[in-house]
mmCIF file with all atom_site columns, C-alpha atoms in Angstrom:
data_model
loop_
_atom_site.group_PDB
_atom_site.id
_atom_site.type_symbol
_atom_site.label_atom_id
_atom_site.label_alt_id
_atom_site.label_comp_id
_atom_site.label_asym_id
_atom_site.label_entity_id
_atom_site.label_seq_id
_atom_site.pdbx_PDB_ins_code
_atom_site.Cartn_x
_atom_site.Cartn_y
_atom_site.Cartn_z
_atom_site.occupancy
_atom_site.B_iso_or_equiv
_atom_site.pdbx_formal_charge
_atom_site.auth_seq_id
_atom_site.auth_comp_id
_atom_site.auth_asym_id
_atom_site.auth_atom_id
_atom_site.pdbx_PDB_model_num
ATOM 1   C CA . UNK A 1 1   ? -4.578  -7.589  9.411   1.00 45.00 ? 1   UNK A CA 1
ATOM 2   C CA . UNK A 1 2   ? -6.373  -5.526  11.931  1.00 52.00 ? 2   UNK A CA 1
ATOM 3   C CA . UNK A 1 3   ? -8.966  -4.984  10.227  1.00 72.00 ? 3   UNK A CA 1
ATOM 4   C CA . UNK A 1 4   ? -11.176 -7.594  8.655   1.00 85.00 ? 4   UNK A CA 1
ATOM 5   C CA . UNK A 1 5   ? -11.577 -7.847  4.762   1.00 92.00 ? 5   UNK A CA 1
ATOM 6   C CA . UNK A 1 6   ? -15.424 -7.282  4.673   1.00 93.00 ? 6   UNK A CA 1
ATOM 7   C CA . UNK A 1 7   ? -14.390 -3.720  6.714   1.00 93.00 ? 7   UNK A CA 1
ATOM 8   C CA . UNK A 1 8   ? -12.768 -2.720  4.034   1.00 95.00 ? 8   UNK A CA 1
ATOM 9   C CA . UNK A 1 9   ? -15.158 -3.752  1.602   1.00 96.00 ? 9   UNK A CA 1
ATOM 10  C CA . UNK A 1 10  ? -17.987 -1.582  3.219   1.00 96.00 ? 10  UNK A CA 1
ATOM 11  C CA . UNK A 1 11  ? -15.108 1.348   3.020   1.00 95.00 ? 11  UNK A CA 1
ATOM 12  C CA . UNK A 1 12  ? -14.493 0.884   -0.654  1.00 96.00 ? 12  UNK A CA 1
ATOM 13  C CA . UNK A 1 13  ? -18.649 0.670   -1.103  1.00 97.00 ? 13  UNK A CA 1
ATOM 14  C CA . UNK A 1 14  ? -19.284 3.850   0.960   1.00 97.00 ? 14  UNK A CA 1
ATOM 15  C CA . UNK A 1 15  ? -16.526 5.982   -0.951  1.00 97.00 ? 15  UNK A CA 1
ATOM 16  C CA . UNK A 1 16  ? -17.754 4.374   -4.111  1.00 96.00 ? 16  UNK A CA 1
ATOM 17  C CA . UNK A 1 17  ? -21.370 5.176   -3.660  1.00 96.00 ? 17  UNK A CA 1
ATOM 18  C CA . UNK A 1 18  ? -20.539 8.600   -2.490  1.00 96.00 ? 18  UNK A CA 1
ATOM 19  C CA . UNK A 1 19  ? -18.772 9.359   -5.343  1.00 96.00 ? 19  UNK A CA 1
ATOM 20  C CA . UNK A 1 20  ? -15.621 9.903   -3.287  1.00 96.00 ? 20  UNK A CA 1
ATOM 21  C CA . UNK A 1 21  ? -12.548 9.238   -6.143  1.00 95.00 ? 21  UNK A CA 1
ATOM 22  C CA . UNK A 1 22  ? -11.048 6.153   -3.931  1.00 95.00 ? 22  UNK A CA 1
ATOM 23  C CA . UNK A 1 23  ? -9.421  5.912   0.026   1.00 94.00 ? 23  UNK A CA 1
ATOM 24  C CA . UNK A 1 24  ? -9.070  9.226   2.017   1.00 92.00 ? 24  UNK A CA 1
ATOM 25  C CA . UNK A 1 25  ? -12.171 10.489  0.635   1.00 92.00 ? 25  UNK A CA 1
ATOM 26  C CA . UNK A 1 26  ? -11.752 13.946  -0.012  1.00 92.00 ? 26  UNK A CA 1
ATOM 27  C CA . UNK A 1 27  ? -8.441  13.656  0.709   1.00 94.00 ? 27  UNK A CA 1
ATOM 28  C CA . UNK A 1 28  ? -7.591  11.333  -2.164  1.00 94.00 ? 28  UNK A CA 1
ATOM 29  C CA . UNK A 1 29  ? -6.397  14.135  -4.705  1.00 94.00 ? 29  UNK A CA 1
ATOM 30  C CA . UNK A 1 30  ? -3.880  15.467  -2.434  1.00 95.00 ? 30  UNK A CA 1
ATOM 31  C CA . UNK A 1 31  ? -2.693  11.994  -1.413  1.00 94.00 ? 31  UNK A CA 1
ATOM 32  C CA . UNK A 1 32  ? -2.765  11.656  -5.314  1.00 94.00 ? 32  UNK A CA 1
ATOM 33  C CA . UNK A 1 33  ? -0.830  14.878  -5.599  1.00 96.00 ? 33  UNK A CA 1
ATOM 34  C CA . UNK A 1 34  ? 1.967   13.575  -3.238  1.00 95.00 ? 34  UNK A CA 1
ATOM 35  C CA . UNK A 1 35  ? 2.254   10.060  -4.761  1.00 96.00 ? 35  UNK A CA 1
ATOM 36  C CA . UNK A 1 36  ? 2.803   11.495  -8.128  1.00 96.00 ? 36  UNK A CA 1
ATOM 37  C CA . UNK A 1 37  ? 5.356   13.643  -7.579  1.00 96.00 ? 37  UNK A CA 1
ATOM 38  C CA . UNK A 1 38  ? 7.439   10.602  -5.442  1.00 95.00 ? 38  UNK A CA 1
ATOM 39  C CA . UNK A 1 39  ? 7.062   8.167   -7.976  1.00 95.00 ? 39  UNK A CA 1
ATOM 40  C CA . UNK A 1 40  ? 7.959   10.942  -10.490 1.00 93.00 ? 40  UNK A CA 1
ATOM 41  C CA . UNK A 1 41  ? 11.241  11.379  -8.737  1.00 94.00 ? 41  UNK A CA 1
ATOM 42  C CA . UNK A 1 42  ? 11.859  7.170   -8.309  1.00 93.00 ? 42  UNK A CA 1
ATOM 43  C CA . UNK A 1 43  ? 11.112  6.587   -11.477 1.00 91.00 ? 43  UNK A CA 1
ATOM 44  C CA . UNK A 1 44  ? 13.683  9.270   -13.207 1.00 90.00 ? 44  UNK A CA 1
ATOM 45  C CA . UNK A 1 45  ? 16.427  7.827   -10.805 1.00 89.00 ? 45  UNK A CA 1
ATOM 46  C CA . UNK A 1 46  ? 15.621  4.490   -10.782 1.00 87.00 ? 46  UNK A CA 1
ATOM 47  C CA . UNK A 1 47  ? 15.169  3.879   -14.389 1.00 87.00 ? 47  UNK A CA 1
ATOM 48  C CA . UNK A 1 48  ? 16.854  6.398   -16.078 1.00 77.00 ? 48  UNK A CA 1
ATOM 49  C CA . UNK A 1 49  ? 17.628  4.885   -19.218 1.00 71.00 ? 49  UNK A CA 1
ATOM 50  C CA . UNK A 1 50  ? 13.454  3.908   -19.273 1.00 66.00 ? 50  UNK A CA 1
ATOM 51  C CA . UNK A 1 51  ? 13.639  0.731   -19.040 1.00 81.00 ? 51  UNK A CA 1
ATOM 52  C CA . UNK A 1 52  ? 10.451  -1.049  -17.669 1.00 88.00 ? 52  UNK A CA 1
ATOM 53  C CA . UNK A 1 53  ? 10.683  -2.476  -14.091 1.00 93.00 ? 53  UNK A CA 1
ATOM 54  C CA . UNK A 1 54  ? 8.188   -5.044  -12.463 1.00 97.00 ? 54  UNK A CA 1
ATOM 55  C CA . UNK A 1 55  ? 6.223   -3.552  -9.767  1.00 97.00 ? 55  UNK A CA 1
ATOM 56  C CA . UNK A 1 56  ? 3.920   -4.698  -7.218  1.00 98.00 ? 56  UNK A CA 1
ATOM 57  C CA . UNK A 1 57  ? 1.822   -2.093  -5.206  1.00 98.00 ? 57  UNK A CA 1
ATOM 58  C CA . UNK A 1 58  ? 0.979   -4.087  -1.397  1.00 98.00 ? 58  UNK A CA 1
ATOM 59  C CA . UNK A 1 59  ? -2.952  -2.630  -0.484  1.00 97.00 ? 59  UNK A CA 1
ATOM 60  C CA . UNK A 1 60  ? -3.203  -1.357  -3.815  1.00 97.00 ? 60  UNK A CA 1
ATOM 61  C CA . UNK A 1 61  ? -6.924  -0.377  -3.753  1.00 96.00 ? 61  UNK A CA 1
ATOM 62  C CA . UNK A 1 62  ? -8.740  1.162   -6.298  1.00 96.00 ? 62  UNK A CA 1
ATOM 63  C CA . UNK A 1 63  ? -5.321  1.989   -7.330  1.00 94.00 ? 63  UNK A CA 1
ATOM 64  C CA . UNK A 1 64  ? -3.307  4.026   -6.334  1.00 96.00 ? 64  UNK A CA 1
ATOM 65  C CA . UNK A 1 65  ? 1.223   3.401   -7.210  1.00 97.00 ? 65  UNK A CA 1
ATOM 66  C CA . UNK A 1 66  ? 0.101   0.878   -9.324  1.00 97.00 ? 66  UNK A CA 1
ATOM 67  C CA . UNK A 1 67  ? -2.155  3.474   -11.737 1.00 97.00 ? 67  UNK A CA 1
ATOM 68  C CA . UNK A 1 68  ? 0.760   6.362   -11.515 1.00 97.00 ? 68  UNK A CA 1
ATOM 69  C CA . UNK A 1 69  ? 3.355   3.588   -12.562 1.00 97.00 ? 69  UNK A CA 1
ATOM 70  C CA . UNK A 1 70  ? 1.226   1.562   -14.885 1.00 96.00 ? 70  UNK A CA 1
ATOM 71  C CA . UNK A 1 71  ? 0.736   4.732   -16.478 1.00 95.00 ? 71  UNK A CA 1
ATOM 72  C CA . UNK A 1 72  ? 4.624   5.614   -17.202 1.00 93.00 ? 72  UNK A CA 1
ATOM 73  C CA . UNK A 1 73  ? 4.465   2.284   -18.987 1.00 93.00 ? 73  UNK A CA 1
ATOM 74  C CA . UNK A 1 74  ? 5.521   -0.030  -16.078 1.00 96.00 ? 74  UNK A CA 1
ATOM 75  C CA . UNK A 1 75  ? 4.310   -3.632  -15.872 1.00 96.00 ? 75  UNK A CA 1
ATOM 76  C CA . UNK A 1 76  ? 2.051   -3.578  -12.678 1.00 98.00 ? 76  UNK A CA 1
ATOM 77  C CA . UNK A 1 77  ? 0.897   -5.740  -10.034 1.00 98.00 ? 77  UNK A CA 1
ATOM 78  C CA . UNK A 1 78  ? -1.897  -4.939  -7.399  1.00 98.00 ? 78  UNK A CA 1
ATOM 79  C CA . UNK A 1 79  ? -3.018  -6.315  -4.679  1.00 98.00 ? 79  UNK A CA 1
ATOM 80  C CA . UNK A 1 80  ? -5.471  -5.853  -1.834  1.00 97.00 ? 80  UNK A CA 1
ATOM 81  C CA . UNK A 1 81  ? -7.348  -7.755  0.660   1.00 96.00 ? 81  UNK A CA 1
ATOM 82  C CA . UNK A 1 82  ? -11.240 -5.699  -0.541  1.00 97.00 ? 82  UNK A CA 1
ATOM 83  C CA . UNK A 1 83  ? -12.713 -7.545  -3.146  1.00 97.00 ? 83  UNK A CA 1
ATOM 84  C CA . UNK A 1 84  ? -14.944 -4.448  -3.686  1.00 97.00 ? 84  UNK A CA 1
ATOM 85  C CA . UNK A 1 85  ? -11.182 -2.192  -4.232  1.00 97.00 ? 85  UNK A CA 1
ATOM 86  C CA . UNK A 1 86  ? -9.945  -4.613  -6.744  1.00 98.00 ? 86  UNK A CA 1
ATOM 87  C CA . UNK A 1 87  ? -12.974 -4.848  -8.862  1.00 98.00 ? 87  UNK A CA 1
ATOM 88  C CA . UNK A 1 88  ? -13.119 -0.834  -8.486  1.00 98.00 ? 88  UNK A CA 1
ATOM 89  C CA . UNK A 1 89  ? -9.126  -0.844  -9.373  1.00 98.00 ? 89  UNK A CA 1
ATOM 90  C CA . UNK A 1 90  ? -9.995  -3.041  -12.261 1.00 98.00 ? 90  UNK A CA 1
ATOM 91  C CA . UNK A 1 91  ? -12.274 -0.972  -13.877 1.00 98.00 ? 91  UNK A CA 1
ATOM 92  C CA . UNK A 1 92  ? -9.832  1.882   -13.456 1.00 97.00 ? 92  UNK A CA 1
ATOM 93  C CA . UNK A 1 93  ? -7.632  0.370   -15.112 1.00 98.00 ? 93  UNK A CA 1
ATOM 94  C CA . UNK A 1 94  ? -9.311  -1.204  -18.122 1.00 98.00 ? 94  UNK A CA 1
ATOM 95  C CA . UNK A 1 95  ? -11.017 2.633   -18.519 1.00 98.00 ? 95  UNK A CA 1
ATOM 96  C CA . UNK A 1 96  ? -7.341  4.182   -18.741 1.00 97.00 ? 96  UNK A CA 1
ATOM 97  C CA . UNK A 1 97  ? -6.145  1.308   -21.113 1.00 98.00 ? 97  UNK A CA 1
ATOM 98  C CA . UNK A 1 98  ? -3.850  0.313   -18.074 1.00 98.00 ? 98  UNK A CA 1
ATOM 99  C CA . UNK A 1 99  ? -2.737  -3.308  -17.780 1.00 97.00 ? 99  UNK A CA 1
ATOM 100 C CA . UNK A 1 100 ? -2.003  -4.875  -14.086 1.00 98.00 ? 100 UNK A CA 1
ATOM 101 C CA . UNK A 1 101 ? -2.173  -7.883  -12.655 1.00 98.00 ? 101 UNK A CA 1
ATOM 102 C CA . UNK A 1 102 ? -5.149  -6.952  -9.446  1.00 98.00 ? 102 UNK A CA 1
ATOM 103 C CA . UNK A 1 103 ? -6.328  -9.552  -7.682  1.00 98.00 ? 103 UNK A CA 1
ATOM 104 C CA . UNK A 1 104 ? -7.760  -10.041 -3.709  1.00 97.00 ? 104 UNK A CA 1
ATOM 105 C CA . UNK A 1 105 ? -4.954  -11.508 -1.054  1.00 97.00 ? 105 UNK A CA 1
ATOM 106 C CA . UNK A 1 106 ? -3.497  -10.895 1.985   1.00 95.00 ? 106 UNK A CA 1
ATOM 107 C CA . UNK A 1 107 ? 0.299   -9.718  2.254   1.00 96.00 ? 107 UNK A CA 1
ATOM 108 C CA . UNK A 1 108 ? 0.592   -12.078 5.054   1.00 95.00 ? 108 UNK A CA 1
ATOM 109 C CA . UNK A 1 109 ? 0.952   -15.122 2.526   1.00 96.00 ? 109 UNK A CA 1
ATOM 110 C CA . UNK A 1 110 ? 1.771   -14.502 -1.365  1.00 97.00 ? 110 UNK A CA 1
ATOM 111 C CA . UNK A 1 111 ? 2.287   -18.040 -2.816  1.00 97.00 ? 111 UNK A CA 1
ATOM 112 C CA . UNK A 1 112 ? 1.452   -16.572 -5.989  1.00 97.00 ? 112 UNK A CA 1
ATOM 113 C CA . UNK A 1 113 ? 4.055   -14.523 -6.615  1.00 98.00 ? 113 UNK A CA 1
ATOM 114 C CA . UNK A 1 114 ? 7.937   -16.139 -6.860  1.00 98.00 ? 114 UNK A CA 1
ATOM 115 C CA . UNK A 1 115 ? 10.701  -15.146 -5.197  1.00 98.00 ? 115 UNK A CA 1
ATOM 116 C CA . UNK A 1 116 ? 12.513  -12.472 -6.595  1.00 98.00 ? 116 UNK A CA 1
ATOM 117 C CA . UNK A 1 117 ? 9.771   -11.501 -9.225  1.00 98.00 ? 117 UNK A CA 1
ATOM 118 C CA . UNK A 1 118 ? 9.642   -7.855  -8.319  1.00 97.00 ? 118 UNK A CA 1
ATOM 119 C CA . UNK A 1 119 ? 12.346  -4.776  -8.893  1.00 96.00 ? 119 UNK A CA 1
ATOM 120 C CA . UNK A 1 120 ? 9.939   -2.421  -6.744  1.00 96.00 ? 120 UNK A CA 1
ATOM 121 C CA . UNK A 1 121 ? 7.368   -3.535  -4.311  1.00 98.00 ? 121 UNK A CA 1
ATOM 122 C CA . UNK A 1 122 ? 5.241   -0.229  -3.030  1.00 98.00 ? 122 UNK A CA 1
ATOM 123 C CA . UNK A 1 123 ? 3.397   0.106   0.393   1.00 97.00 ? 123 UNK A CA 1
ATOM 124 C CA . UNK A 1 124 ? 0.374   1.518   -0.732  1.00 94.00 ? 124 UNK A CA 1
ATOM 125 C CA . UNK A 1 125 ? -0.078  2.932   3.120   1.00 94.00 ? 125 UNK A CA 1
ATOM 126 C CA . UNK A 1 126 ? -0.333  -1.006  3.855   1.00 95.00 ? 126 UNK A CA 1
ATOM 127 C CA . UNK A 1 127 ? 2.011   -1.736  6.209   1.00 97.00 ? 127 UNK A CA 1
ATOM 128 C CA . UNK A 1 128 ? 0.503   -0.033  8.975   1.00 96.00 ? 128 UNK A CA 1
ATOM 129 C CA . UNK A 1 129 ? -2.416  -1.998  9.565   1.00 96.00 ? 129 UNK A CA 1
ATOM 130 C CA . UNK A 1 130 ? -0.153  -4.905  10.296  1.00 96.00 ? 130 UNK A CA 1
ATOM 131 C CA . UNK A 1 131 ? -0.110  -5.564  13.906  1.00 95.00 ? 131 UNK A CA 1
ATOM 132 C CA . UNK A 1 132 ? 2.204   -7.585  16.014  1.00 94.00 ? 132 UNK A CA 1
ATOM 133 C CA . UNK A 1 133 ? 3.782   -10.850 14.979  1.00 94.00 ? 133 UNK A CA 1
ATOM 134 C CA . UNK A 1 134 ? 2.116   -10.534 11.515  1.00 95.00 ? 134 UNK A CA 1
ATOM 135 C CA . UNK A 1 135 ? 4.548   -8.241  10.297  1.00 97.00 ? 135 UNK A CA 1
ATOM 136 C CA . UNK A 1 136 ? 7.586   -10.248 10.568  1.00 96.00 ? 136 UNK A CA 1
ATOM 137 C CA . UNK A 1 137 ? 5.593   -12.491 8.214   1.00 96.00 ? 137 UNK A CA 1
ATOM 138 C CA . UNK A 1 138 ? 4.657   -9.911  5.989   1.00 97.00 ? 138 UNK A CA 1
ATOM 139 C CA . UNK A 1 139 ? 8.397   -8.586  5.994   1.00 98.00 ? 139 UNK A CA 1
ATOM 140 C CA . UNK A 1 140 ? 9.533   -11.948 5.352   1.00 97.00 ? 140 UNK A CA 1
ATOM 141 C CA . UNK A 1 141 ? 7.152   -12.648 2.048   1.00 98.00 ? 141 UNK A CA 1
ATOM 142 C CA . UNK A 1 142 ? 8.398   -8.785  0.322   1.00 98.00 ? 142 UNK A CA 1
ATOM 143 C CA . UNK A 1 143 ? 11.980  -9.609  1.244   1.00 98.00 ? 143 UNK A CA 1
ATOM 144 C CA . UNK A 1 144 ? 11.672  -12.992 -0.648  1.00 98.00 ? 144 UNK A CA 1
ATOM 145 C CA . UNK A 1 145 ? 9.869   -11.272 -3.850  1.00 98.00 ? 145 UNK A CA 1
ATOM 146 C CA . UNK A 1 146 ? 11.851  -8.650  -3.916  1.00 98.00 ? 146 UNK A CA 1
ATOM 147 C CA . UNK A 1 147 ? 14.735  -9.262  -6.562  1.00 96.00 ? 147 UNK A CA 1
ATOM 148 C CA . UNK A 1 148 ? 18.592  -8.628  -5.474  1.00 95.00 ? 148 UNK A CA 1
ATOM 149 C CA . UNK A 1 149 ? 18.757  -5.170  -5.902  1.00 93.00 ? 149 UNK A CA 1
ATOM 150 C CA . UNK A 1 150 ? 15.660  -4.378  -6.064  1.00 94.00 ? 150 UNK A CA 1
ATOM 151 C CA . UNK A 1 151 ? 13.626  -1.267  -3.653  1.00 95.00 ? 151 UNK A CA 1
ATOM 152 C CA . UNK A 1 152 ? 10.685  -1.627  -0.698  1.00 97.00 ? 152 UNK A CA 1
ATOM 153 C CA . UNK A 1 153 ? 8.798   1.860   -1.054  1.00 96.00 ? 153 UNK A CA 1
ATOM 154 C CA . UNK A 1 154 ? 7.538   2.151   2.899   1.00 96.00 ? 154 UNK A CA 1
ATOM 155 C CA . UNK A 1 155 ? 4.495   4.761   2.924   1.00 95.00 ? 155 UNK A CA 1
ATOM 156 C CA . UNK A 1 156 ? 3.060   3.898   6.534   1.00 95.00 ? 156 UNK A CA 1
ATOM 157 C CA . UNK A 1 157 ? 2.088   6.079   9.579   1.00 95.00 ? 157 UNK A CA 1
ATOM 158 C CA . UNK A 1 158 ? 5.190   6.338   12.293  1.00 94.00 ? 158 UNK A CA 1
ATOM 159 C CA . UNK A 1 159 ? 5.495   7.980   14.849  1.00 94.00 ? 159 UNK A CA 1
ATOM 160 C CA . UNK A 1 160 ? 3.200   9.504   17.634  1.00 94.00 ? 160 UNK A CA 1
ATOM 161 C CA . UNK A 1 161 ? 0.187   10.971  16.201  1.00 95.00 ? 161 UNK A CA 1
ATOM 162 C CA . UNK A 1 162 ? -0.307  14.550  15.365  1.00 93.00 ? 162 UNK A CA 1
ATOM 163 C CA . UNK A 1 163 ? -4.017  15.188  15.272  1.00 93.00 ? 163 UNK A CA 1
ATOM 164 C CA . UNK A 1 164 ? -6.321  15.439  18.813  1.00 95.00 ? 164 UNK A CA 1
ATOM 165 C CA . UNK A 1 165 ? -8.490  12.378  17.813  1.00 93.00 ? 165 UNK A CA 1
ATOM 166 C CA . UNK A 1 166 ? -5.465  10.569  17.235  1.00 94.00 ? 166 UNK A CA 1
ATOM 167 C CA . UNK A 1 167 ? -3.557  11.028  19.895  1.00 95.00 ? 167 UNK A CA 1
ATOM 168 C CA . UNK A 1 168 ? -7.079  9.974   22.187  1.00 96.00 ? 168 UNK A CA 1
ATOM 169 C CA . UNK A 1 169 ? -6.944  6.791   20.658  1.00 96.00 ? 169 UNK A CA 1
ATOM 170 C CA . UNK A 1 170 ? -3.153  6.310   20.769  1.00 97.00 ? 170 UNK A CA 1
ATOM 171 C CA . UNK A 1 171 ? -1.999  3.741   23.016  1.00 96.00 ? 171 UNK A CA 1
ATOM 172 C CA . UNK A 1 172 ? 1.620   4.406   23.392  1.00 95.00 ? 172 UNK A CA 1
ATOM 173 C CA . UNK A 1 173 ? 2.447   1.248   25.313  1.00 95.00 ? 173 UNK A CA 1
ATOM 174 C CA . UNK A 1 174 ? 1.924   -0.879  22.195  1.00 96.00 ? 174 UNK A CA 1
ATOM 175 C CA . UNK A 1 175 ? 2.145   1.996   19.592  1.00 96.00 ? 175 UNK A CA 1
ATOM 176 C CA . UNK A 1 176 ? -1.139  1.419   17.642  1.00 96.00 ? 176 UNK A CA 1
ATOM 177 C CA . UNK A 1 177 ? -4.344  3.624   17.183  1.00 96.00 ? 177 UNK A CA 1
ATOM 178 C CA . UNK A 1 178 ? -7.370  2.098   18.812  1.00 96.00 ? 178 UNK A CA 1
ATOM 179 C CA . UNK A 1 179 ? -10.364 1.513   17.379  1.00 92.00 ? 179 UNK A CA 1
ATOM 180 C CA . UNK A 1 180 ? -13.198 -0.190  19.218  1.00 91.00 ? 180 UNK A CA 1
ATOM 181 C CA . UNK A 1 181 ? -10.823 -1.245  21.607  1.00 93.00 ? 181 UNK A CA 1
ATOM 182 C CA . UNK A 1 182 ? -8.840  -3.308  18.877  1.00 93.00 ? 182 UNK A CA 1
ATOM 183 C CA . UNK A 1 183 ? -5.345  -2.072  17.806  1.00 95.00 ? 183 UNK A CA 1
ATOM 184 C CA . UNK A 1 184 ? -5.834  -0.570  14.217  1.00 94.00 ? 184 UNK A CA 1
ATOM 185 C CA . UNK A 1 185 ? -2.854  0.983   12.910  1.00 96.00 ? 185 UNK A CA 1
ATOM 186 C CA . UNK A 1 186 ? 1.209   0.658   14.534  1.00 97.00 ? 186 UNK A CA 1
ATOM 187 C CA . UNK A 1 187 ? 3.366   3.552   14.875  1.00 97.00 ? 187 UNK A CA 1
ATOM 188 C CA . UNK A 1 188 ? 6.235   2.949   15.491  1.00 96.00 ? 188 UNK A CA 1
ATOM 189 C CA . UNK A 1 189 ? 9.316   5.608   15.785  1.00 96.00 ? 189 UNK A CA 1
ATOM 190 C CA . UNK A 1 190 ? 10.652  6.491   12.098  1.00 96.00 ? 190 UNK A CA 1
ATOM 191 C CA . UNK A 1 191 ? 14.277  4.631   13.062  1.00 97.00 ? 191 UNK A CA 1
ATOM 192 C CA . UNK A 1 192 ? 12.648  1.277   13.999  1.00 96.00 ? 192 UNK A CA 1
ATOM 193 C CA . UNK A 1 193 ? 10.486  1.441   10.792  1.00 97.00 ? 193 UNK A CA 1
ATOM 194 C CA . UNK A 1 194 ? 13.799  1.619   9.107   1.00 96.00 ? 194 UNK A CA 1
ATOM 195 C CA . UNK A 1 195 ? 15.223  -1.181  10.832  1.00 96.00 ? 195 UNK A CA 1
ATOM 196 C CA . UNK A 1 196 ? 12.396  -3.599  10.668  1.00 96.00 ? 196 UNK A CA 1
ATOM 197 C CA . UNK A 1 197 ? 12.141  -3.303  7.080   1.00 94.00 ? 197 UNK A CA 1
ATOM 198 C CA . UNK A 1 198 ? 16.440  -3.776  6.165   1.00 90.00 ? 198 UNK A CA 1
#
């Protein structure tokens, strides 16, 4: 991951003790917004005739997929490499009567979780804070939990940035955001997203 578990702890703390509703900060209710009305749409084609599916949501935080899909009665799966989001995710979830399975791990390596155990594994915006050779092995863990038939939800920045800050800390050559001269996030063009993740 590019950025180190105890980063993302301080993250979760600050929006926490700011009473900022989870990740994105004031942004959260419009990401919330957006997330509900996607999984709305999955979940009236996918299961139509309401049965349950098995869902995991990959950098799950304080919950995010997980909660919208725990709430239309799925059985749900969370996890995240912030201690500080899971604990936060887990009183969420006991609050709204929710049950999940959250715990703290990194995609890289999920020994916990057999192979074909899922029908939907969700990038909870995840996937793009895996740099470089990491991904194949990230790639290679959903494709083995992932049942036969089952979907990979991809929410992850692609393609070049949009916003003025961004675009000063793109580095094009490598397609990843810079941030104190580490790579931070990849970008890569919408088309190789696809094909990395078939």
């Amino acid at each position: 991951m590019s950025e180190s578990a105890a980063a993302f702890d301080k993250t979760y703390q600050d929006l926490r003790s700011s009473n900022q509703p989870g990740w994105g900060g004031e942004a959260y209710g419009r990401r919330l917004q957006a997330w509900e009305a996607s999984l709305g749409k999955l979940d009236a084609i996918a299961w139509p005739t309401r049965e349950r599916g098995r869902i995991l949501e990959l950098g799950c935080g304080n919950g995010m997929a997980a909660f919208i899909l725990g709430r239309l009665g799925h059985e749900v799966y969370g996890l995240d490499v912030s201690s500080a989001a899971i604990a936060w995710a887990v009183e969420r979830f006991n609050t709204a009567g929710i049950a999940a399975d959250l715990r703290v791990g990194n995609v890289r390596s999920m020994p916990f979780y057999v192979d074909e155990m899922f029908d939907l594994v969700v990038d909870g915006n995840c996937l793009h804070c895996v740099i470089g050779a990491e991904r194949a092995l990230v790639l290679g863990e959903i494709r083995r939990i992932i049942r036969r038939g089952g979907m990979f939800l991809v929410s992850s920045m692609c393609g070049p940035p949009k916003s003025t800050e961004a675009r000063r800390d793109y580095d094009a050559g490598i397609r990843c955001l810079i941030r104190d001269g580490v790579p931070s996030r990849f970008m890569p063009s919408p088309e190789s997203l696809v094909q990395e993740c078939l």
